Coordinates of C-alpha atoms and ligand atoms in Angstrom, one line a residue:
X1 CA -27.4 -64.1 -34.3
X2 CA -28.2 -65.7 -30.9
X3 CA -26.7 -67.4 -28.0
X4 CA -25.1 -70.8 -28.5
X5 CA -25.3 -70.5 -32.4
X6 CA -22.3 -72.2 -34.0
X7 CA -20.9 -69.8 -36.7
X8 CA -18.0 -69.5 -39.1
X9 CA -15.9 -66.4 -39.0
X10 CA -12.6 -65.0 -40.4
X11 CA -10.2 -63.5 -37.9
X12 CA -8.5 -60.3 -39.0
X13 CA -6.6 -59.0 -36.0
X14 CA -5.7 -59.5 -32.3
X15 CA -6.7 -57.5 -29.3
X16 CA -4.1 -56.3 -26.8
X17 CA -5.1 -59.3 -24.7
X18 CA -4.3 -61.7 -27.5
X19 CA -7.9 -62.6 -28.5
X20 CA -8.7 -62.9 -32.2
X21 CA -11.0 -60.3 -33.7
X22 CA -13.6 -61.0 -36.5
X23 CA -16.7 -59.4 -37.8
X24 CA -20.2 -61.0 -38.0
X25 CA -23.4 -59.3 -38.9
X26 CA -22.1 -55.8 -37.9
X27 CA -20.8 -57.0 -34.6
X28 CA -17.2 -57.4 -33.5
X29 CA -16.5 -61.0 -32.5
X30 CA -13.8 -61.8 -29.9
X31 CA -12.4 -65.3 -30.1
X32 CA -9.8 -66.5 -27.6
X33 CA -7.2 -68.9 -29.2
X34 CA -7.8 -67.8 -32.8
X35 CA -5.2 -66.0 -35.0
X36 CA -5.4 -63.4 -37.7
X37 CA -5.9 -65.0 -41.2
X38 CA -7.8 -68.0 -39.7
X39 CA -11.2 -69.2 -40.5
X40 CA -12.7 -70.6 -37.4
X41 CA -15.9 -72.1 -36.1
X42 CA -17.1 -70.7 -32.8
X43 CA -20.1 -70.9 -30.5
X44 CA -21.5 -67.6 -29.5
X45 CA -21.6 -66.3 -25.9
X46 CA -22.5 -62.9 -24.5
X47 CA -24.1 -61.5 -27.6
X48 CA -24.5 -57.7 -27.3
X49 CA -25.7 -55.1 -29.8
X50 CA -22.1 -54.2 -30.9
X51 CA -20.0 -57.3 -30.0
X52 CA -20.1 -60.9 -29.0
X53 CA -17.7 -63.5 -27.6
X54 CA -17.0 -66.7 -29.5
X55 CA -15.8 -69.9 -28.0
X56 CA -13.4 -71.6 -30.4
X57 CA -14.8 -75.0 -31.6
X58 CA -12.6 -75.7 -34.6
X59 CA -9.9 -74.0 -36.6
X60 CA -11.1 -74.6 -40.2
X61 CA -8.2 -72.9 -42.0
X62 CA -5.2 -72.6 -39.7
X63 CA -2.8 -69.6 -40.1
X64 CA 0.7 -70.5 -41.5
X65 CA 2.0 -68.9 -38.3
X66 CA 0.1 -71.3 -36.0
X67 CA 2.3 -73.6 -34.0
X68 CA 1.6 -76.2 -31.3
X69 CA 1.7 -74.4 -27.9
X70 CA 5.2 -74.8 -26.4
X71 CA 3.6 -75.1 -23.0
X72 CA 1.0 -77.7 -22.1
X73 CA -1.0 -75.3 -19.9
X74 CA -3.3 -73.8 -22.6
X75 CA -5.8 -72.8 -20.0
X76 CA -3.4 -70.5 -18.1
X77 CA -3.8 -66.8 -18.8
X78 CA -0.1 -66.0 -18.5
X79 CA 1.0 -66.3 -22.1
X80 CA -1.4 -64.9 -24.7
X81 CA 0.4 -65.8 -28.0
X82 CA 2.1 -69.1 -27.3
X83 CA 0.4 -70.6 -30.4
X84 CA 2.0 -68.0 -32.7
X85 CA 5.3 -68.9 -34.3
X86 CA 8.1 -67.0 -32.5
X87 CA 9.3 -65.1 -35.6
X88 CA 5.7 -64.0 -36.1
X89 CA 5.5 -62.9 -32.5
X90 CA 8.5 -60.6 -33.1
X91 CA 7.0 -59.2 -36.3
X92 CA 3.7 -58.6 -34.4
X93 CA 5.6 -56.7 -31.6
X94 CA 7.4 -54.5 -34.1
X95 CA 4.1 -53.8 -35.8
X96 CA 2.5 -52.8 -32.4
X97 CA 5.2 -50.2 -31.8
X98 CA 4.9 -48.9 -35.4
X99 CA 1.1 -48.7 -35.1
X100 CA 1.3 -46.8 -31.8
X101 CA 3.7 -44.3 -33.2
X102 CA 1.8 -43.9 -36.5
X103 CA -1.5 -43.3 -34.6
X104 CA 0.2 -40.2 -33.1
X105 CA 1.6 -39.0 -36.4
X106 CA 5.1 -40.1 -35.7
X107 CA 7.0 -41.4 -38.7
X108 CA 10.2 -42.9 -37.2
X109 CA 11.6 -46.1 -38.5
X110 CA 11.1 -49.0 -36.0
X111 CA 13.8 -51.6 -36.0
X112 CA 13.1 -55.3 -36.0
X113 CA 12.3 -56.6 -32.5
X114 CA 15.3 -58.3 -30.8
X115 CA 14.2 -61.7 -29.7
X116 CA 15.7 -64.7 -27.9
X117 CA 17.4 -67.7 -29.5
X118 CA 15.7 -70.0 -26.9
X119 CA 12.5 -68.2 -25.8
X120 CA 11.7 -70.7 -23.0
X121 CA 12.3 -71.0 -19.2
X122 CA 13.4 -67.4 -19.3
X123 CA 11.7 -66.0 -16.2
X124 CA 13.7 -65.5 -13.1
X125 CA 10.6 -64.9 -10.9
X126 CA 7.4 -66.9 -10.4
X127 CA 4.4 -66.0 -8.4
X128 CA 2.0 -68.8 -7.5
X129 CA -1.3 -67.9 -5.9
X130 CA -2.3 -70.2 -3.0
X131 CA -6.0 -70.7 -2.6
X132 CA -8.2 -72.6 -0.2
X133 CA -10.1 -75.4 -2.1
X134 CA -12.3 -78.3 -1.0
X135 CA -9.2 -80.6 -1.2
X136 CA -7.0 -78.3 0.8
X137 CA -4.6 -75.6 -0.2
X138 CA -3.8 -75.5 -4.0
X139 CA -1.1 -73.5 -5.8
X140 CA -1.3 -72.2 -9.4
X141 CA -1.7 -69.3 -11.8
X142 CA -4.9 -67.5 -12.7
X143 CA -7.0 -68.5 -15.7
X144 CA -7.4 -65.8 -18.2
X145 CA -9.2 -62.7 -16.9
X146 CA -10.2 -64.5 -13.7
X147 CA -9.1 -65.5 -10.2
X148 CA -9.7 -69.2 -10.9
X149 CA -6.6 -71.3 -10.2
X150 CA -4.9 -73.4 -12.8
X151 CA -2.3 -75.8 -11.6
X152 CA 0.9 -75.0 -13.6
X153 CA 3.9 -76.4 -11.8
X154 CA 5.9 -77.0 -15.0
X155 CA 5.2 -73.6 -16.6
X156 CA 7.1 -73.4 -19.9
X157 CA 8.6 -70.0 -19.3
X158 CA 10.0 -71.0 -15.8
X159 CA 13.2 -72.9 -15.2
X160 CA 12.8 -76.6 -14.4
X161 CA 13.5 -76.3 -10.6
X162 CA 10.3 -74.3 -10.2
X163 CA 8.1 -77.4 -10.5
X164 CA 10.1 -79.2 -7.8
X165 CA 9.9 -76.4 -5.4
X166 CA 6.2 -75.8 -6.0
X167 CA 5.4 -79.5 -5.5
X168 CA 7.5 -79.5 -2.3
X169 CA 5.5 -76.6 -0.9
X170 CA 2.2 -78.1 -1.9
X171 CA 3.1 -81.5 -0.2
X172 CA 4.0 -79.6 2.9
X173 CA 0.8 -77.6 2.9
X174 CA -1.4 -80.6 2.4
X175 CA 0.5 -82.8 4.9
X176 CA -0.3 -80.3 7.7
X177 CA -3.6 -79.1 6.3
X178 CA -2.3 -75.5 6.2
X179 CA -5.0 -73.2 4.7
X180 CA -4.6 -71.4 1.4
X181 CA -6.0 -67.9 1.1
X182 CA -9.8 -67.3 0.8
X183 CA -10.1 -64.1 -1.0
X184 CA -13.8 -63.5 -0.2
X185 CA -13.4 -64.2 3.5
X186 CA -9.9 -62.6 3.6
X187 CA -8.8 -65.6 5.7
X188 CA -6.3 -68.5 5.6
X189 CA -2.5 -68.7 6.2
X190 CA -0.6 -68.7 2.9
X191 CA -1.4 -66.2 0.1
X192 CA 1.4 -66.6 -2.4
X193 CA 4.6 -68.5 -3.1
X194 CA 7.2 -66.4 -4.9
X195 CA 10.4 -67.9 -6.4
X196 CA 13.3 -65.9 -7.7
X197 CA 16.6 -67.1 -9.1
X198 CA 19.8 -65.3 -9.8
X199 CA 20.4 -66.6 -13.3
X200 CA 24.1 -66.1 -13.3
X201 CA 24.8 -66.7 -9.6
X202 CA 22.7 -69.8 -9.4
X203 CA 21.2 -68.6 -6.1
X204 CA 17.5 -69.2 -5.5
X205 CA 15.0 -67.4 -3.1
X206 CA 11.7 -68.8 -1.9
X207 CA 9.2 -66.3 -0.3
X208 CA 6.0 -67.4 1.5
X209 CA 3.5 -64.6 1.6
X210 CA 1.3 -65.0 4.6
X211 CA -1.8 -63.1 5.7
X212 CA -0.7 -62.9 9.3
X213 CA 2.3 -63.6 11.5
X214 CA 1.4 -67.2 12.0
X215 CA 3.2 -69.8 9.9
X216 CA 2.9 -73.3 11.4
X217 CA 5.3 -76.3 10.7
X218 CA 8.1 -74.2 9.4
X219 CA 10.7 -76.7 10.7
X220 CA 9.2 -79.4 8.6
X221 CA 9.1 -77.1 5.5
X222 CA 12.8 -76.3 6.0
X223 CA 13.6 -80.0 6.4
X224 CA 11.8 -80.7 3.1
X225 CA 13.7 -77.9 1.4
X226 CA 17.1 -79.0 2.7
X227 CA 17.6 -81.1 -0.5
X228 CA 17.8 -77.9 -2.6
X229 CA 21.3 -76.4 -1.9
X230 CA 20.4 -73.7 -4.5
X231 CA 18.1 -72.1 -1.9
X232 CA 20.2 -69.2 -0.4
X233 CA 17.1 -67.4 1.0
X234 CA 13.8 -68.6 2.5
X235 CA 11.7 -65.6 3.7
X236 CA 8.3 -65.2 5.2
X237 CA 6.6 -62.0 3.9
X238 CA 3.6 -60.8 5.8
X239 CA 0.8 -59.1 3.8
X240 CA -2.3 -58.4 6.0
X241 CA -4.0 -56.1 3.4
X242 CA -6.9 -57.0 1.2
X243 CA -6.5 -56.4 -2.6
X244 CA -4.2 -57.3 -5.4
X245 CA -1.0 -56.2 -4.0
X246 CA 1.2 -59.3 -3.7
X247 CA 3.9 -58.5 -1.1
X248 CA 3.6 -56.8 2.3
X249 CA 6.3 -54.7 3.9
X250 CA 7.6 -57.0 6.6
X251 CA 10.0 -59.9 6.0
X252 CA 11.1 -62.6 8.3
X253 CA 14.2 -64.7 7.3
X254 CA 13.5 -68.4 7.8
X255 CA 16.7 -69.7 6.2
X256 CA 19.9 -68.1 4.8
X257 CA 19.8 -64.5 4.0
X258 CA 17.1 -61.9 3.2
X259 CA 18.2 -61.6 -0.4
X260 CA 20.2 -63.3 -3.2
X261 CA 22.9 -62.1 -5.5
X262 CA 22.8 -61.9 -9.2
X263 CA 25.2 -60.7 -11.9
X264 CA 23.9 -58.4 -14.6
X265 CA 26.1 -56.8 -17.3
X266 CA 29.1 -57.8 -15.1
X267 CA 27.8 -56.0 -12.0
X268 CA 26.7 -57.6 -8.7
X269 CA 23.2 -56.9 -7.5
X270 CA 21.6 -57.9 -4.2
X271 CA 17.9 -58.7 -4.5
X272 CA 15.6 -58.7 -1.4
X273 CA 11.9 -59.8 -1.9
X274 CA 10.6 -56.3 -2.6
X275 CA 13.3 -55.2 -5.0
X276 CA 12.1 -54.7 -8.6
X277 CA 14.3 -56.6 -11.0
X278 CA 13.7 -57.2 -14.7
X279 CA 12.5 -60.8 -15.1
X280 CA 14.3 -61.9 -18.3
X281 CA 18.1 -61.8 -17.6
X282 CA 19.6 -62.3 -21.1
X283 CA 17.1 -59.9 -22.7
X284 CA 17.7 -57.3 -19.9
X285 CA 21.4 -57.3 -20.9
X286 CA 20.3 -56.7 -24.5
X287 CA 17.9 -53.9 -23.5
X288 CA 20.5 -52.2 -21.3
X289 CA 23.1 -52.5 -24.0
X290 CA 20.7 -50.8 -26.5
X291 CA 20.0 -48.0 -24.0
X292 CA 23.7 -47.6 -23.2
X293 CA 24.7 -47.5 -26.9
X294 CA 22.0 -44.9 -27.5
X295 CA 23.5 -42.7 -24.8
X296 CA 26.8 -42.5 -26.8
X297 CA 28.8 -41.8 -23.6
X298 CA 32.4 -40.5 -23.9
X299 CA 33.2 -40.5 -20.1
X300 CA 32.7 -36.8 -19.2
X301 CA 28.9 -36.6 -19.0
X302 CA 26.4 -36.1 -16.2
X303 CA 23.6 -38.6 -16.8
X304 CA 20.2 -38.7 -15.1
X305 CA 18.5 -42.1 -14.7
X306 CA 14.9 -41.3 -13.9
X307 CA 12.7 -44.2 -12.6
X308 CA 16.0 -46.1 -11.7
X309 CA 14.6 -48.9 -9.5
X310 CA 17.6 -50.6 -7.7
X311 CA 20.0 -48.7 -10.0
X312 CA 20.7 -51.4 -12.5
X313 CA 20.8 -49.0 -15.5
X314 CA 22.5 -46.3 -13.4
X315 CA 25.4 -48.6 -12.5
X316 CA 25.9 -49.6 -16.2
X317 CA 25.9 -45.9 -17.1
X318 CA 28.3 -45.0 -14.2
X319 CA 31.1 -47.2 -15.7
X320 CA 31.0 -44.9 -18.8
X321 CA 30.1 -41.5 -17.5
X322 CA 31.5 -38.9 -15.1
X323 CA 28.5 -38.8 -12.8
X324 CA 25.1 -40.5 -12.6
X325 CA 22.0 -39.2 -10.8
X326 CA 19.3 -41.8 -10.1
X327 CA 15.7 -41.0 -9.1
X328 CA 13.1 -43.5 -7.9
X329 CA 9.9 -43.4 -6.0
X330 CA 10.4 -46.4 -3.7
X331 CA 12.8 -45.6 -0.8
X332 CA 13.8 -49.2 -0.3
X333 CA 14.9 -49.4 -3.9
X334 CA 17.0 -46.3 -3.4
X335 CA 18.7 -47.9 -0.4
X336 CA 19.4 -50.9 -2.5
X337 CA 20.7 -48.8 -5.4
X338 CA 23.2 -47.1 -3.0
X339 CA 24.3 -50.4 -1.6
X340 CA 24.7 -51.8 -5.1
X341 CA 26.8 -48.8 -6.1
X342 CA 29.0 -49.3 -3.1
X343 CA 29.3 -53.1 -3.6
X344 CA 30.5 -52.5 -7.2
X345 CA 32.8 -49.6 -6.2
X346 CA 31.0 -47.0 -8.3
X347 CA 31.3 -43.9 -6.2
X348 CA 30.3 -41.5 -9.1
X349 CA 26.6 -42.1 -8.4
X350 CA 24.0 -40.4 -6.3
X351 CA 20.4 -41.5 -5.7
X352 CA 17.3 -39.6 -4.7
X353 CA 14.1 -41.1 -3.3
X354 CA 10.8 -39.5 -4.3
X355 CA 8.4 -39.1 -7.1
X356 CA 10.2 -38.0 -10.3
X357 CA 7.6 -35.2 -10.8
X358 CA 8.8 -33.7 -7.5
X359 CA 12.5 -34.6 -7.4
X360 CA 13.5 -33.8 -11.0
X361 CA 12.2 -30.2 -10.8
X362 CA 13.7 -29.8 -7.3
X363 CA 17.2 -30.9 -8.6
X364 CA 16.9 -28.6 -11.6
X365 CA 16.0 -25.7 -9.2
X366 CA 19.1 -26.6 -7.1
X367 CA 21.3 -26.2 -10.2
X368 CA 21.6 -29.8 -11.5
X369 CA 22.0 -30.2 -15.3
X370 CA 22.2 -33.3 -17.4
X371 CA 24.1 -34.0 -20.7
X372 CA 22.2 -37.2 -21.2
X373 CA 18.8 -38.3 -19.6
X374 CA 17.6 -41.9 -19.5
X375 CA 14.0 -42.5 -18.4
X376 CA 12.3 -45.9 -17.8
X377 CA 8.9 -45.1 -16.5
X378 CA 6.0 -47.4 -15.5
X379 CA 3.3 -48.2 -18.1
X380 CA 1.6 -44.8 -17.8
X381 CA 4.7 -43.0 -19.1
X382 CA 6.3 -39.8 -17.8
X383 CA 4.4 -37.0 -16.0
X384 CA 4.3 -33.8 -18.1
X385 CA 6.4 -31.9 -15.5
X386 CA 9.2 -34.5 -15.8
X387 CA 9.3 -34.0 -19.6
X388 CA 9.2 -30.2 -19.2
X389 CA 12.1 -30.2 -16.7
X390 CA 14.1 -32.6 -19.0
X391 CA 13.6 -30.1 -21.8
X392 CA 14.8 -27.2 -19.6
X393 CA 18.0 -29.1 -18.8
X394 CA 18.5 -29.4 -22.6
X395 CA 20.5 -32.7 -22.6
X396 CA 22.1 -33.5 -25.9
X397 CA 20.6 -37.0 -25.8
X398 CA 17.4 -38.5 -24.4
X399 CA 16.9 -42.2 -24.1
X400 CA 13.4 -43.4 -23.4
X401 CA 13.0 -47.0 -22.2
X402 CA 9.3 -47.9 -22.4
X403 CA 7.1 -50.9 -21.6
X404 CA 4.1 -49.4 -23.2
X405 CA 4.1 -48.2 -26.9
X406 CA 1.0 -45.9 -26.4
X407 CA 2.4 -43.9 -23.6
X408 CA 5.8 -43.9 -25.4
X409 CA 4.2 -42.4 -28.5
X410 CA 2.3 -39.8 -26.5
X411 CA 5.6 -38.6 -24.8
X412 CA 7.6 -38.7 -28.0
X413 CA 5.0 -36.4 -29.6
X414 CA 5.8 -33.9 -26.9
X415 CA 9.5 -34.2 -27.0
X416 CA 9.7 -34.1 -30.8
X417 CA 7.6 -30.9 -30.8
X418 CA 10.1 -29.3 -28.4
X419 CA 13.4 -29.4 -30.2
X420 CA 14.3 -33.1 -30.2
X421 CA 14.7 -35.4 -33.3
X422 CA 13.7 -39.1 -32.9
X423 CA 16.7 -41.0 -34.1
X424 CA 15.8 -44.6 -33.5
X425 CA 13.2 -46.9 -31.9
X426 CA 14.4 -50.4 -31.0
X427 CA 11.9 -53.0 -29.7
X428 CA 13.3 -55.7 -27.4
X429 CA 11.4 -58.9 -26.5
X430 CA 11.5 -59.2 -22.8
X431 CA 8.4 -61.3 -22.5
X432 CA 8.2 -64.0 -25.2
X433 CA 4.8 -65.6 -25.8
X434 CA 3.0 -62.6 -24.3
X435 CA 1.9 -59.4 -26.0
X436 CA 4.2 -57.1 -23.9
X437 CA 6.8 -55.2 -25.8
X438 CA 9.7 -53.1 -24.5
X439 CA 11.3 -50.4 -26.6
X440 CA 14.3 -48.1 -26.5
X441 CA 13.8 -44.7 -28.2
X442 CA 16.7 -42.4 -28.8
X443 CA 16.3 -38.6 -29.3
X444 CA 18.9 -36.0 -30.0
X445 CA 18.7 -32.3 -29.4
X446 CA 18.3 -30.4 -32.8
X447 CA 20.3 -27.4 -33.6
Ligands
SAH1 N1 15.1 -48.9 -14.6 C1 14.7 -49.9 -13.6 C2 13.3 -49.9 -13.1 C3 12.2 -49.6 -14.2 S1 10.6 -50.0 -13.6 C4 15.1 -51.3 -14.1 O1 15.3 -51.5 -15.3 O2 15.1 -52.2 -13.3 C5 9.9 -48.4 -13.3 C6 10.4 -47.9 -11.9 O3 9.7 -46.6 -11.7 C7 9.9 -48.7 -10.7 O4 11.1 -49.0 -9.9 C8 8.9 -47.8 -9.9 O5 9.0 -47.9 -8.5 C9 9.4 -46.4 -10.4 N2 8.3 -45.4 -10.3 C10 7.0 -45.5 -10.5 N3 6.4 -44.3 -10.4 C11 7.4 -43.4 -10.2 C12 7.4 -42.0 -10.0 N4 6.3 -41.2 -10.0 N5 8.6 -41.4 -9.7 C13 9.7 -42.1 -9.7 N6 9.8 -43.4 -9.8 C14 8.6 -44.1 -10.1

């Protein structure tokens, strides 16, 4: 087997990045764009002793689950499984959760993944990178596993207005020869364009992330944007740091307010540029309803919401519980959670800023107890001391919201070994056409 050979291979699985996996002469072959069950012809690249990359030349026997990509930007790295029929995507996600649990010896039943009726234009947030090119500043998404830009104004998972706003910003940049970001030189004016919409409020926000304070020709930009009455907030965010972090910490309001409002589960939330907010509004409501139902609240409980962000789950819980205690690392998010509680008249909440691994044990030592605990940690899952302290509080119900099946499985092993029964695992599709899967696991104290 050598470089540039054209070979035929059968695909048997997908990697967690969405590449097809096949076997050839004792090597694992990775083929982007190929699906399990397909026979494909590929040209070999990067041949190593144990594996090789194959560039897809032709699909000889297509999978029955193959569909035409719903989005015309095949080259964009954002959606990994847009060529897989949506029902098959949901089956794949359920299987991913089942496999992660089985790999750790957990035998719980995993429910069918809850999907969308219309899995398109679902995102309420878009992040376009702005780069310096030979033809001036260009905006787009990154090509798979690279920082090469792909122009993607009319992205299939963004609402239609996105394309118009992106084009308006590009025209303005190019009209004034304003420089895009040069990553290698760490120079230029504009680094990113972020768009966010309140799906139920109809309010839009546009954020220009700049390297420094300077932002020339702002008046002309605002004049060009004046034809979008949906824009309630135009903000300059300054991020002078090198690296992959998108937003800096200082904001300058250029038009309207610093944030926009949105309604979620009947509650009003105020979203400033740095606020974490789930990106798929209808599915967030589904996810939160699942979490809430798993809590089985009767109205008299003290509930902990650990990793609470801006308090979205906390406030849903507060309508059905006696008291809710939210814990979150980012102080600005805790400020927002308090303001959101007040705005919605939910005075049975309290919020604590700090790392869960420090705050939860401190609250326990101060005498706090919980009847029900909800956790929604980042991908790496919960720190061991958070799990230990939860167990010491001995809540009757634990609800684990997870964006990573592997760390979920690891933490469930610990909890089920310490007096809790795993009652249900419900995957929810928050990110159609990508391999991400969110799950709600419900545990009850035994005995
Ligand atoms: N439940 C919220 C947020 C979930 S995202 C929602 O649905 O919107 C996970 C959150 O955990 C983020 O807000 C992140 O800032 C926070 N976080 C990350 N590490 C943390 C830690 N060590 N302690 C507390 N919070 C943390």
